XYZ file of C-alpha atoms in Angstrom:
345
model
C -12.893 27.896 10.068
C -10.011 26.671 7.847
C -9.063 24.076 10.544
C -12.612 22.721 10.647
C -12.681 21.910 6.913
C -9.035 20.675 6.830
C -9.953 18.249 9.709
C -12.778 17.024 7.514
C -10.265 16.442 4.675
C -8.254 14.276 7.051
C -11.234 12.194 7.909
C -11.959 11.731 4.239
C -8.345 10.908 3.441
C -8.289 7.918 5.949
C -11.071 6.290 4.079
C -8.557 5.490 1.336
C -6.475 3.325 3.657
C -4.191 0.748 2.123
C -5.997 0.698 -1.129
C -4.270 3.902 -2.305
C -0.702 2.801 -1.457
C 1.910 3.547 -2.636
C 0.011 6.830 -3.262
C -0.711 9.006 -0.315
C -4.076 9.185 1.457
C -5.629 12.498 0.450
C -9.064 14.185 1.142
C -10.492 17.279 -0.440
C -13.490 19.505 0.599
C -15.021 22.344 -1.607
C -16.749 25.096 0.405
C -18.859 27.956 -0.832
C -21.165 30.375 1.042
C -20.103 28.652 4.280
C -21.262 25.234 3.313
C -19.703 22.071 1.789
C -20.712 21.776 -1.794
C -18.434 18.864 -2.672
C -15.998 16.432 -1.091
C -13.977 13.409 -2.018
C -10.960 11.318 -1.288
C -8.461 9.137 -3.265
C -10.037 5.711 -3.247
C -7.496 3.487 -4.798
C -4.066 3.522 -6.522
C -4.478 4.495 -10.139
C -7.968 5.893 -9.693
C -8.897 9.676 -9.638
C -7.433 11.787 -7.017
C -9.261 13.452 -4.166
C -9.650 16.809 -5.875
C -11.205 15.247 -8.946
C -13.701 13.249 -6.804
C -14.541 16.362 -4.853
C -15.262 18.458 -7.968
C -17.266 15.599 -9.539
C -19.377 15.365 -6.344
C -20.664 19.030 -6.763
C -24.277 18.938 -7.640
C -25.323 20.601 -10.892
C -27.222 23.338 -9.017
C -24.028 24.210 -7.107
C -21.527 24.180 -9.954
C -21.916 27.980 -10.549
C -20.379 28.399 -7.041
C -17.002 26.875 -7.974
C -15.482 30.171 -9.113
C -16.132 31.618 -5.669
C -15.269 28.575 -3.578
C -12.346 27.312 -1.450
C -10.951 23.871 -1.778
C -9.449 22.370 1.313
C -6.954 19.565 0.661
C -4.985 17.428 3.267
C -1.933 17.473 0.965
C -0.537 19.791 -1.695
C -2.128 18.958 -5.002
C -0.045 17.128 -7.643
C 1.418 18.979 -10.633
C 2.755 15.997 -12.585
C 1.311 13.730 -15.222
C 1.193 10.215 -13.704
C -1.630 7.673 -13.892
C -3.956 10.642 -13.653
C -3.663 14.310 -14.937
C -2.221 16.894 -12.568
C -4.766 18.333 -10.071
C -3.335 21.854 -10.408
C -4.897 21.848 -13.939
C -8.249 20.859 -12.510
C -8.258 23.730 -9.948
C -7.271 26.235 -12.708
C -9.928 24.773 -15.126
C -12.596 25.067 -12.491
C -11.521 28.610 -11.660
C -11.416 27.866 -7.894
C -10.049 30.974 -6.523
C -8.667 29.758 -3.118
C -6.681 26.709 -2.048
C -5.994 25.671 1.533
C -3.630 22.711 2.266
C -2.397 21.118 5.394
C 0.989 19.873 4.310
C 3.483 20.280 1.467
C 4.051 17.227 -0.612
C 7.648 16.468 0.318
C 8.341 14.134 -2.600
C 10.926 15.629 -4.888
C 8.691 15.838 -7.979
C 6.212 18.167 -6.207
C 7.613 19.748 -2.969
C 6.022 23.155 -3.365
C 6.003 23.282 -7.107
C 2.195 23.027 -7.234
C 1.820 25.889 -4.835
C 4.062 28.013 -7.030
C 1.973 27.208 -10.064
C -1.276 28.184 -8.297
C 0.215 31.367 -6.884
C 1.609 32.444 -10.308
C -1.907 31.925 -11.773
C -3.360 34.258 -9.186
C -4.931 31.662 -6.809
C -4.971 32.508 -3.156
C -2.996 29.741 -1.337
C -3.004 29.116 2.427
C -0.733 26.267 3.669
C 0.385 24.646 6.963
C -3.081 24.277 8.486
C -2.731 21.543 11.125
C 0.500 20.419 9.337
C 1.533 17.747 11.797
C -1.474 15.635 10.934
C -1.108 16.275 7.187
C 2.555 15.319 7.248
C 1.925 12.093 9.063
C -0.972 11.087 6.723
C 1.384 11.478 3.707
C 4.558 10.183 5.374
C 4.226 6.607 3.928
C 4.269 8.031 0.407
C 7.173 10.308 1.263
C 9.181 7.384 2.567
C 8.295 5.195 -0.422
C 9.342 7.978 -2.928
C 12.416 9.289 -1.103
C 13.834 6.173 0.430
C 12.676 3.612 -2.090
C 11.229 1.352 0.570
C 7.952 0.896 2.385
C 6.943 2.858 5.417
C 7.879 0.546 8.262
C 5.735 0.194 11.377
C 7.126 -1.916 14.307
C 4.320 -3.328 16.367
C 4.618 -5.461 19.504
C 3.380 -5.936 22.997
C 5.377 -6.089 26.234
C 4.564 -6.767 29.868
C 4.482 -4.146 32.526
C 8.032 -5.048 33.458
C 9.186 -4.853 29.921
C 9.334 -8.581 28.606
C 7.657 -9.701 25.400
C 8.111 -13.457 25.655
C 9.322 -16.182 28.042
C 12.934 -17.471 27.747
C 11.874 -20.796 26.382
C 9.871 -19.139 23.537
C 6.627 -20.203 24.991
C 3.749 -18.140 23.485
C 2.279 -15.715 26.017
C -0.775 -13.558 25.334
C 0.204 -10.189 26.655
C -2.374 -7.732 25.278
C -6.111 -7.675 26.056
C -9.070 -8.481 23.622
C -9.723 -4.870 22.815
C -6.123 -4.257 21.812
C -6.176 -7.446 19.644
C -9.198 -6.141 17.759
C -7.347 -2.800 17.242
C -4.337 -4.650 15.878
C -6.535 -6.347 13.345
C -7.841 -3.080 12.333
C -4.262 -1.889 11.763
C -3.649 -5.008 9.628
C -6.439 -3.823 7.262
C -4.736 -0.442 6.947
C -1.332 -1.686 5.688
C 0.016 -3.454 2.584
C 2.123 -6.228 4.190
C 2.924 -7.782 7.561
C 6.259 -9.500 8.463
C 7.491 -11.984 10.945
C 10.756 -13.929 11.348
C 11.321 -17.676 11.237
C 11.047 -18.189 14.958
C 7.750 -16.377 15.384
C 6.269 -18.274 12.371
C 7.390 -21.575 13.925
C 6.435 -21.064 17.624
C 3.356 -18.922 17.335
C 2.001 -20.211 13.997
C 0.268 -16.967 13.235
C -2.308 -16.381 10.410
C -1.305 -12.782 9.981
C -4.750 -12.119 8.587
C -7.358 -9.518 9.534
C -10.143 -11.570 11.169
C -11.487 -9.250 13.884
C -12.152 -6.039 11.854
C -13.544 -4.984 8.494
C -10.901 -4.798 5.702
C -8.665 -6.873 3.482
C -5.775 -9.203 4.474
C -2.208 -7.778 4.069
C 0.468 -9.575 2.070
C 2.352 -11.832 4.494
C 6.223 -11.729 4.618
C 8.289 -14.284 6.369
C 12.094 -14.973 6.696
C 12.936 -18.659 6.029
C 16.623 -18.811 5.127
C 16.842 -22.573 4.371
C 13.140 -23.140 3.480
C 12.645 -25.335 6.510
C 9.253 -23.992 7.782
C 6.557 -26.582 7.570
C 4.140 -25.875 4.712
C 1.265 -26.691 6.968
C 1.775 -23.516 9.014
C -1.053 -21.090 8.849
C 1.152 -18.484 7.141
C 1.164 -20.692 4.030
C -2.587 -21.075 3.710
C -4.622 -19.520 1.024
C -6.112 -16.662 2.987
C -3.430 -14.174 1.611
C -0.371 -13.957 -0.506
C 2.861 -14.844 1.290
C 6.382 -13.714 0.289
C 9.143 -15.956 1.630
C 12.660 -14.526 1.637
C 15.163 -17.299 1.571
C 18.709 -18.115 0.340
C 17.685 -21.095 -1.935
C 15.480 -20.115 -4.807
C 13.064 -17.850 -6.694
C 9.839 -19.681 -7.202
C 6.069 -18.908 -7.430
C 3.716 -21.569 -6.079
C 0.082 -20.503 -6.084
C -0.153 -17.696 -3.626
C 3.480 -18.305 -2.219
C 6.250 -16.324 -3.689
C 9.801 -17.430 -2.776
C 12.319 -14.690 -3.170
C 16.060 -15.479 -3.115
C 18.130 -12.948 -1.089
C 21.409 -12.948 0.880
C 21.064 -13.205 4.591
C 23.876 -10.765 5.327
C 24.197 -7.498 7.000
C 22.170 -5.799 4.239
C 19.271 -8.274 4.628
C 16.659 -5.833 5.979
C 17.680 -2.981 3.556
C 17.637 -5.309 0.546
C 14.376 -7.052 1.414
C 12.645 -3.608 1.925
C 13.889 -2.590 -1.648
C 12.322 -5.879 -3.009
C 9.038 -5.160 -1.233
C 8.984 -1.588 -2.668
C 9.439 -3.108 -6.181
C 6.299 -5.046 -5.499
C 4.462 -1.834 -4.906
C 4.181 -2.427 -1.107
C 4.092 0.979 0.457
C 3.486 0.105 4.090
C 4.979 -2.817 6.160
C 4.026 -3.849 9.659
C 6.659 -5.944 11.516
C 5.192 -8.164 14.159
C 8.273 -10.293 14.743
C 10.218 -11.166 17.892
C 12.912 -9.328 19.653
C 15.642 -10.332 17.193
C 13.861 -9.177 14.062
C 12.730 -5.981 15.733
C 16.242 -5.245 16.978
C 17.506 -5.616 13.349
C 15.114 -2.766 12.204
C 16.038 -0.620 15.118
C 19.811 -1.242 14.633
C 19.655 -0.354 10.919
C 17.397 2.605 11.583
C 15.014 1.323 8.990
C 11.771 2.134 10.793
C 9.342 4.928 10.725
C 6.864 4.203 13.463
C 6.757 1.938 16.459
C 3.435 1.006 18.134
C 4.235 -0.483 21.590
C 1.508 -2.131 23.590
C 2.296 -2.205 27.354
C 0.121 -4.624 29.404
C -0.796 -4.367 33.050
C 0.481 -7.857 33.530
C 3.988 -8.954 34.680
C 6.150 -11.737 33.357
C 9.036 -11.331 35.933
C 11.568 -12.625 33.474
C 12.000 -13.573 29.821
C 13.099 -11.841 26.575
C 13.318 -8.093 26.970
C 11.356 -6.003 24.516
C 13.473 -3.511 22.550
C 12.447 0.125 22.941
C 13.078 3.191 20.717
C 15.255 5.919 22.268
C 12.573 8.520 21.773
C 9.659 10.074 23.533
C 6.321 8.752 22.330
C 4.328 11.181 20.101
C 1.110 9.761 21.340
C -0.060 7.442 24.190
C -3.534 6.259 25.007
C -5.146 3.653 27.227
C -7.334 0.814 25.905
C -8.854 -0.916 28.930
C -5.829 -2.398 30.815
C -3.308 -1.735 27.917
C -1.375 1.338 27.262
C -0.491 2.027 23.535
C 2.399 4.265 22.824
C 3.290 5.529 19.241
C 6.858 6.524 18.429
C 7.763 8.371 15.155
C 11.124 8.247 13.491
C 10.901 11.044 10.828
C 13.896 10.524 8.628
C 12.838 13.410 6.249
C 13.122 13.033 2.484
């Protein structure tokens, strides 16, 4: 039964999406007499946490059940004063006698401290229920807090024979329409999306979410000498665009030019800058050169590789992680493989 309600907390947590970043996605379910009497999720950064929303959702006629209820939470509750009060206080104040969590919050300021507080107060605590899912849901926050950078997702498509583009740079549509719609859904779930100079020039992408419900991510592009044509779609007014360059710092409407050295520390340093802008998740949709840079520096957390049923015969080889995929699934003619690079905390 614990797994059933923890699974529900996962479903709730995902509703927060990119709006909660750089906080973690968290869901909470309150159960008494074998029925759900309250549930909630963290809706946006700076707003009440999942536990608060769950307690507030309990109807007046059920509030007397709180002292005999169990609260199921996808992540260890917080015990620190931030933008909102600690959720451990809420649990104690409401006299909820049992807490079930999926995963420990691995950020240094929590990392089991909340469970210790609850245990010492006489609360029954059960942990590690479906922990793999709970850990993955909270991993972007762990990366942001522990590594001072966004959670990096590398996303790209390749042909059946392993190529991602033709040698002359000619644009080739590799994935199918269903996968294209899925990738737009992904764009609505992250804070920022990044391409390199060559991709911006040759493909002229909008990098917006046009095929699925959700907001547009912040666009990030490399333009060392500020040579990209300002008529490119990446500079339109559909979303904010951050341009990393070696020339100047300048803000022009929705365009933010950020001066940075294009040296061996480029990727590391730009990720630090993005974190300072409260960007907790970054999807990289660049070409082989940019992807290779992230792989080489081991500055990636997840790779979503789309393999088409089509062949290109020759061209630019797609880089691949030296790992076994944690998940693979078929979407019509395309196979989508997800690789995880858990760097811990």
